[in-house]
Short mmCIF file of N, CA and C in Angstrom, two decimals:
data_model
loop_
_atom_site.label_atom_id
_atom_site.label_comp_id
_atom_site.label_asym_id
_atom_site.label_seq_id
_atom_site.Cartn_x
_atom_site.Cartn_y
_atom_site.Cartn_z
N ARG A 104 101.44 91.26 97.34
CA ARG A 104 102.79 90.37 97.30
C ARG A 104 103.68 90.59 98.43
N LEU A 105 103.53 92.03 98.70
CA LEU A 105 104.33 92.69 99.76
C LEU A 105 103.98 92.26 101.06
N GLN A 106 102.46 91.97 101.30
CA GLN A 106 101.79 91.59 102.53
C GLN A 106 102.26 90.16 102.56
N LEU A 107 102.18 89.10 101.46
CA LEU A 107 102.89 87.95 101.73
C LEU A 107 104.09 87.56 102.08
N GLU A 108 105.26 88.68 101.50
CA GLU A 108 106.46 88.45 101.93
C GLU A 108 106.77 88.71 103.57
N MET A 109 105.84 89.99 103.74
CA MET A 109 105.96 90.44 105.22
C MET A 109 105.22 89.43 106.37
N SER A 110 104.44 88.65 105.90
CA SER A 110 103.54 87.74 106.56
C SER A 110 104.52 86.61 106.68
N MET A 111 105.58 86.13 105.81
CA MET A 111 106.27 85.23 106.13
C MET A 111 107.50 85.43 106.58
N GLY A 112 107.67 86.66 107.31
CA GLY A 112 108.83 87.07 108.24
C GLY A 112 109.91 87.74 107.30
N GLY A 113 109.54 88.01 105.97
CA GLY A 113 110.50 88.47 104.98
C GLY A 113 110.46 90.18 105.19
N SER A 114 111.23 90.65 104.15
CA SER A 114 111.45 92.10 103.98
C SER A 114 111.33 92.29 102.72
N PRO A 115 110.44 93.27 102.42
CA PRO A 115 110.14 93.69 100.98
C PRO A 115 111.49 94.24 100.42
N ASP A 116 111.68 94.11 98.90
CA ASP A 116 112.70 94.55 98.62
C ASP A 116 112.69 96.24 98.40
N PRO A 117 113.54 97.10 98.95
CA PRO A 117 113.46 98.50 98.73
C PRO A 117 113.39 99.29 97.38
N GLN A 118 114.15 98.69 96.37
CA GLN A 118 113.85 99.20 94.99
C GLN A 118 112.28 99.13 94.47
N LYS A 119 111.77 97.74 94.85
CA LYS A 119 110.48 97.61 94.39
C LYS A 119 109.48 98.50 95.34
N VAL A 120 109.76 98.67 96.50
CA VAL A 120 108.79 99.41 97.32
C VAL A 120 108.79 100.61 96.91
N GLY A 121 110.13 101.27 96.60
CA GLY A 121 110.28 102.80 95.95
C GLY A 121 109.80 102.92 94.66
N GLN A 122 109.74 101.90 93.82
CA GLN A 122 109.05 102.16 92.72
C GLN A 122 107.49 102.13 92.60
N MET A 123 106.82 101.20 93.65
CA MET A 123 105.50 101.32 93.86
C MET A 123 105.13 102.62 94.51
N ALA A 124 106.19 103.43 95.52
CA ALA A 124 105.60 104.80 95.83
C ALA A 124 105.51 105.58 94.76
N GLU A 125 106.37 105.55 93.82
CA GLU A 125 106.28 106.47 92.85
C GLU A 125 105.24 106.24 91.91
N ASP A 126 104.59 104.70 91.61
CA ASP A 126 103.44 104.58 91.14
C ASP A 126 102.18 105.21 91.71
N LEU A 127 102.37 105.10 93.12
CA LEU A 127 101.37 105.74 94.22
C LEU A 127 101.16 107.09 94.00
N TYR A 128 102.27 107.78 94.03
CA TYR A 128 102.19 109.16 93.75
C TYR A 128 101.62 109.58 92.45
N GLU A 129 101.83 108.79 91.38
CA GLU A 129 101.44 109.18 90.07
C GLU A 129 99.70 109.05 90.37
N ALA A 130 99.13 107.90 90.83
CA ALA A 130 98.04 107.42 90.99
C ALA A 130 97.17 108.50 91.84
N GLU A 131 97.85 109.24 92.88
CA GLU A 131 97.30 110.28 93.73
C GLU A 131 97.15 111.43 92.73
N GLN A 132 98.24 111.60 92.14
CA GLN A 132 98.16 112.91 91.14
C GLN A 132 96.88 112.77 90.17
N GLN A 133 96.83 111.54 89.78
CA GLN A 133 95.66 111.56 88.72
C GLN A 133 94.37 111.54 89.45
N TRP A 134 94.24 111.14 90.66
CA TRP A 134 92.92 111.31 91.32
C TRP A 134 92.65 112.44 91.38
N GLN A 135 93.80 113.39 92.02
CA GLN A 135 93.27 114.87 92.23
C GLN A 135 93.03 115.70 90.86
N ARG A 136 93.55 115.25 89.82
CA ARG A 136 93.36 115.64 88.42
C ARG A 136 91.67 115.61 88.19
N MET A 137 91.63 114.20 88.07
CA MET A 137 90.25 113.88 87.97
C MET A 137 89.13 114.52 88.68
N LEU A 138 89.36 114.86 89.98
CA LEU A 138 88.41 115.37 90.98
C LEU A 138 88.12 116.81 90.55
N ALA A 139 89.25 117.48 90.13
CA ALA A 139 89.42 118.75 89.97
C ALA A 139 88.61 119.03 88.46
N ARG A 140 88.73 118.25 87.54
CA ARG A 140 88.07 118.19 86.28
C ARG A 140 86.53 118.11 86.45
N MET A 141 86.22 117.06 87.26
CA MET A 141 84.57 116.65 87.65
C MET A 141 84.14 117.93 88.50
N ARG A 142 84.92 118.53 89.20
CA ARG A 142 84.34 119.79 90.25
C ARG A 142 84.16 121.06 89.43
N LEU A 143 85.03 121.10 88.49
CA LEU A 143 84.94 122.62 87.69
C LEU A 143 84.29 122.43 85.98
N ALA A 144 83.90 120.86 85.95
CA ALA A 144 83.23 120.74 84.53
C ALA A 144 82.33 121.79 84.22
N ASP A 145 82.14 121.71 83.08
CA ASP A 145 81.02 122.74 82.56
C ASP A 145 79.75 122.10 82.57
N ASP A 146 79.68 120.56 82.23
CA ASP A 146 78.55 120.00 82.27
C ASP A 146 77.83 119.48 83.53
N PHE A 147 76.91 119.50 83.53
CA PHE A 147 76.05 118.95 84.87
C PHE A 147 76.12 117.51 85.12
N GLN A 148 76.53 116.84 84.19
CA GLN A 148 76.77 115.41 84.58
C GLN A 148 77.91 114.97 85.41
N SER A 149 78.99 115.61 84.94
CA SER A 149 80.51 115.63 85.46
C SER A 149 80.28 116.27 87.13
N ARG A 150 79.50 117.20 87.21
CA ARG A 150 79.47 118.08 88.36
C ARG A 150 78.64 117.18 89.22
N GLU A 151 77.64 116.70 89.01
CA GLU A 151 76.87 115.70 89.74
C GLU A 151 77.49 114.46 90.13
N TYR A 152 78.21 113.88 89.15
CA TYR A 152 78.98 112.80 89.38
C TYR A 152 80.13 113.12 90.60
N PHE A 153 80.52 114.19 90.68
CA PHE A 153 81.49 114.43 91.64
C PHE A 153 80.77 114.75 92.82
N LYS A 154 79.65 115.10 93.12
CA LYS A 154 78.75 115.53 94.17
C LYS A 154 78.38 113.68 94.64
N VAL A 155 78.03 113.16 93.81
CA VAL A 155 77.69 111.63 94.23
C VAL A 155 78.94 110.88 94.83
N THR A 156 80.04 111.25 94.22
CA THR A 156 81.08 110.43 94.70
C THR A 156 81.85 111.21 95.91
N ALA A 157 81.37 112.60 96.30
CA ALA A 157 81.91 113.04 97.54
C ALA A 157 81.11 112.56 98.44
N ALA A 158 79.68 112.47 98.07
CA ALA A 158 78.68 112.00 99.38
C ALA A 158 78.88 110.56 99.66
N TRP A 159 79.01 109.79 98.47
CA TRP A 159 79.58 108.34 98.83
C TRP A 159 80.64 108.07 99.82
N SER A 160 81.66 108.78 99.45
CA SER A 160 82.87 109.10 100.35
C SER A 160 82.80 109.31 101.82
N GLU A 161 81.74 110.36 101.99
CA GLU A 161 81.43 110.80 103.26
C GLU A 161 80.75 109.81 103.99
N ARG A 162 79.83 109.09 103.36
CA ARG A 162 78.94 108.07 103.83
C ARG A 162 80.04 106.98 104.39
N GLN A 163 81.00 106.91 103.81
CA GLN A 163 82.00 105.54 104.06
C GLN A 163 83.11 106.14 105.20
N GLY A 164 82.83 107.42 105.66
CA GLY A 164 83.58 107.99 106.75
C GLY A 164 84.79 109.01 106.31
N GLU A 165 84.86 108.90 105.10
CA GLU A 165 86.28 109.61 104.65
C GLU A 165 85.57 110.80 103.72
N SER A 166 86.54 111.71 103.56
CA SER A 166 86.36 112.99 102.56
C SER A 166 87.20 112.44 101.39
N LEU A 167 86.79 112.94 100.33
CA LEU A 167 87.85 112.78 99.17
C LEU A 167 89.17 113.46 99.48
N GLU A 168 89.15 114.45 100.18
CA GLU A 168 90.63 115.04 100.51
C GLU A 168 91.25 114.11 101.25
N SER A 169 90.86 113.55 102.33
CA SER A 169 91.38 112.51 103.24
C SER A 169 91.80 111.30 102.49
N VAL A 170 91.17 110.82 101.49
CA VAL A 170 91.52 109.80 100.80
C VAL A 170 92.75 110.07 99.95
N GLY A 171 92.90 111.31 99.51
CA GLY A 171 94.25 111.70 98.58
C GLY A 171 95.45 111.94 99.69
N ALA A 172 94.84 112.41 101.11
CA ALA A 172 95.88 112.78 101.86
C ALA A 172 96.59 111.12 102.25
N MET A 173 95.77 110.30 102.66
CA MET A 173 96.23 108.80 102.95
C MET A 173 97.04 108.25 101.88
N MET A 174 96.73 108.53 100.39
CA MET A 174 97.35 108.12 99.47
C MET A 174 98.81 108.58 99.48
N ARG A 175 99.04 109.83 99.72
CA ARG A 175 100.22 110.55 99.95
C ARG A 175 100.96 110.17 101.06
N TRP A 176 100.26 110.04 102.19
CA TRP A 176 101.07 109.35 103.53
C TRP A 176 101.53 108.24 103.21
N GLN A 177 100.60 107.16 102.55
CA GLN A 177 101.32 105.81 102.34
C GLN A 177 102.48 105.84 101.19
N ALA A 178 102.31 106.79 100.20
CA ALA A 178 103.51 106.70 99.38
C ALA A 178 104.65 107.42 100.03
N ASP A 179 104.51 108.20 100.73
CA ASP A 179 105.62 109.11 101.56
C ASP A 179 106.32 108.00 102.42
N ASN A 180 105.65 107.12 103.13
CA ASN A 180 106.12 106.07 104.08
C ASN A 180 106.75 104.89 103.19
N MET A 181 106.28 104.64 102.16
CA MET A 181 106.77 103.59 101.36
C MET A 181 108.38 104.25 100.84
N LYS A 182 108.40 105.26 100.27
CA LYS A 182 109.43 106.02 99.97
C LYS A 182 110.46 106.04 100.99
N ALA A 183 110.08 106.49 102.20
CA ALA A 183 111.01 106.47 103.41
C ALA A 183 111.47 105.05 103.72
N PHE A 184 110.76 104.06 103.51
CA PHE A 184 111.35 102.58 103.49
C PHE A 184 112.28 102.45 102.75
N ALA A 185 112.07 102.62 101.35
CA ALA A 185 112.92 102.30 100.27
C ALA A 185 114.08 103.35 100.57
N THR A 186 114.42 104.35 101.09
CA THR A 186 115.44 105.09 101.19
C THR A 186 116.21 105.04 102.57
N GLY A 187 115.45 104.13 103.58
CA GLY A 187 116.05 103.93 104.87
C GLY A 187 115.65 105.28 105.88
N GLY A 188 114.83 106.00 105.50
CA GLY A 188 114.20 107.25 106.33
C GLY A 188 113.30 106.58 107.21
N MET A 189 113.05 107.68 108.10
CA MET A 189 111.90 107.52 109.20
C MET A 189 110.47 107.62 108.61
N PRO A 190 109.51 106.65 109.05
CA PRO A 190 108.28 106.69 108.65
C PRO A 190 107.62 108.23 109.13
N ARG A 191 106.64 108.65 108.44
CA ARG A 191 106.05 109.91 108.49
C ARG A 191 104.84 109.72 109.62
N PRO A 192 104.47 110.75 110.42
CA PRO A 192 103.17 110.39 111.17
C PRO A 192 101.99 110.68 110.09
N PRO A 193 101.02 109.98 110.56
CA PRO A 193 99.70 110.13 109.54
C PRO A 193 99.44 111.69 109.52
N PRO A 194 98.40 111.92 108.54
CA PRO A 194 98.18 113.26 108.54
C PRO A 194 97.21 113.89 109.21
N PRO A 195 96.95 114.94 109.37
CA PRO A 195 95.73 115.37 110.64
C PRO A 195 94.74 114.98 110.22
N GLY A 196 93.90 114.51 111.38
CA GLY A 196 92.71 114.24 111.15
C GLY A 196 92.31 112.78 110.83
N VAL A 197 93.35 111.80 110.47
CA VAL A 197 93.36 110.48 110.06
C VAL A 197 93.35 109.65 111.24
N ASP A 198 92.66 108.90 111.82
CA ASP A 198 92.28 107.92 112.62
C ASP A 198 92.71 106.69 112.39
N LEU A 199 93.87 106.15 112.52
CA LEU A 199 94.36 105.02 112.12
C LEU A 199 93.86 103.64 112.63
N ASP A 200 93.44 103.77 113.83
CA ASP A 200 92.87 102.83 114.88
C ASP A 200 91.30 102.57 114.01
N ARG A 201 90.84 103.70 113.67
CA ARG A 201 89.56 103.75 113.17
C ARG A 201 89.48 102.95 111.73
N LEU A 202 90.82 103.42 111.04
CA LEU A 202 90.92 102.43 109.73
C LEU A 202 90.96 101.15 109.89
N ALA A 203 92.03 100.72 110.78
CA ALA A 203 92.37 99.21 111.04
C ALA A 203 90.99 98.67 111.41
N ALA A 204 90.07 99.15 112.08
CA ALA A 204 88.80 98.61 112.77
C ALA A 204 88.10 98.44 111.57
N LYS A 205 87.95 99.37 110.47
CA LYS A 205 87.11 99.46 109.56
C LYS A 205 87.72 98.19 108.34
N GLN A 206 88.87 98.16 108.24
CA GLN A 206 89.26 97.21 107.44
C GLN A 206 89.20 95.69 107.96
N ALA A 207 89.37 95.78 109.34
CA ALA A 207 89.08 94.12 110.00
C ALA A 207 87.86 93.87 109.75
N ALA A 208 86.78 94.97 109.75
CA ALA A 208 85.22 94.55 109.73
C ALA A 208 84.83 94.19 108.21
N SER A 209 85.66 94.45 107.45
CA SER A 209 85.18 94.21 106.14
C SER A 209 85.88 92.90 105.46
#
């Protein structure tokens, strides 16, 4: 919906963007907790699933850590927009041109 508003020349409601940023922060925290539970699990299947997930992520060109960093960065920028702040630079090691090219290709 935000993309639609912006593509039509509109500006998203800062309050809605701020709420979405909070939701994204929570989703990123849940992502980190889930990864930690799988990585530290006592059972083989959970640990194996973590390794498979990490390997798949690497094959896609991203590490699990970079996915979390990008989620936090996006939430930080949404929060900055909502509060009238300046956008944050991307996290170290994140190539925005490569991500845009990958997005355009899919």
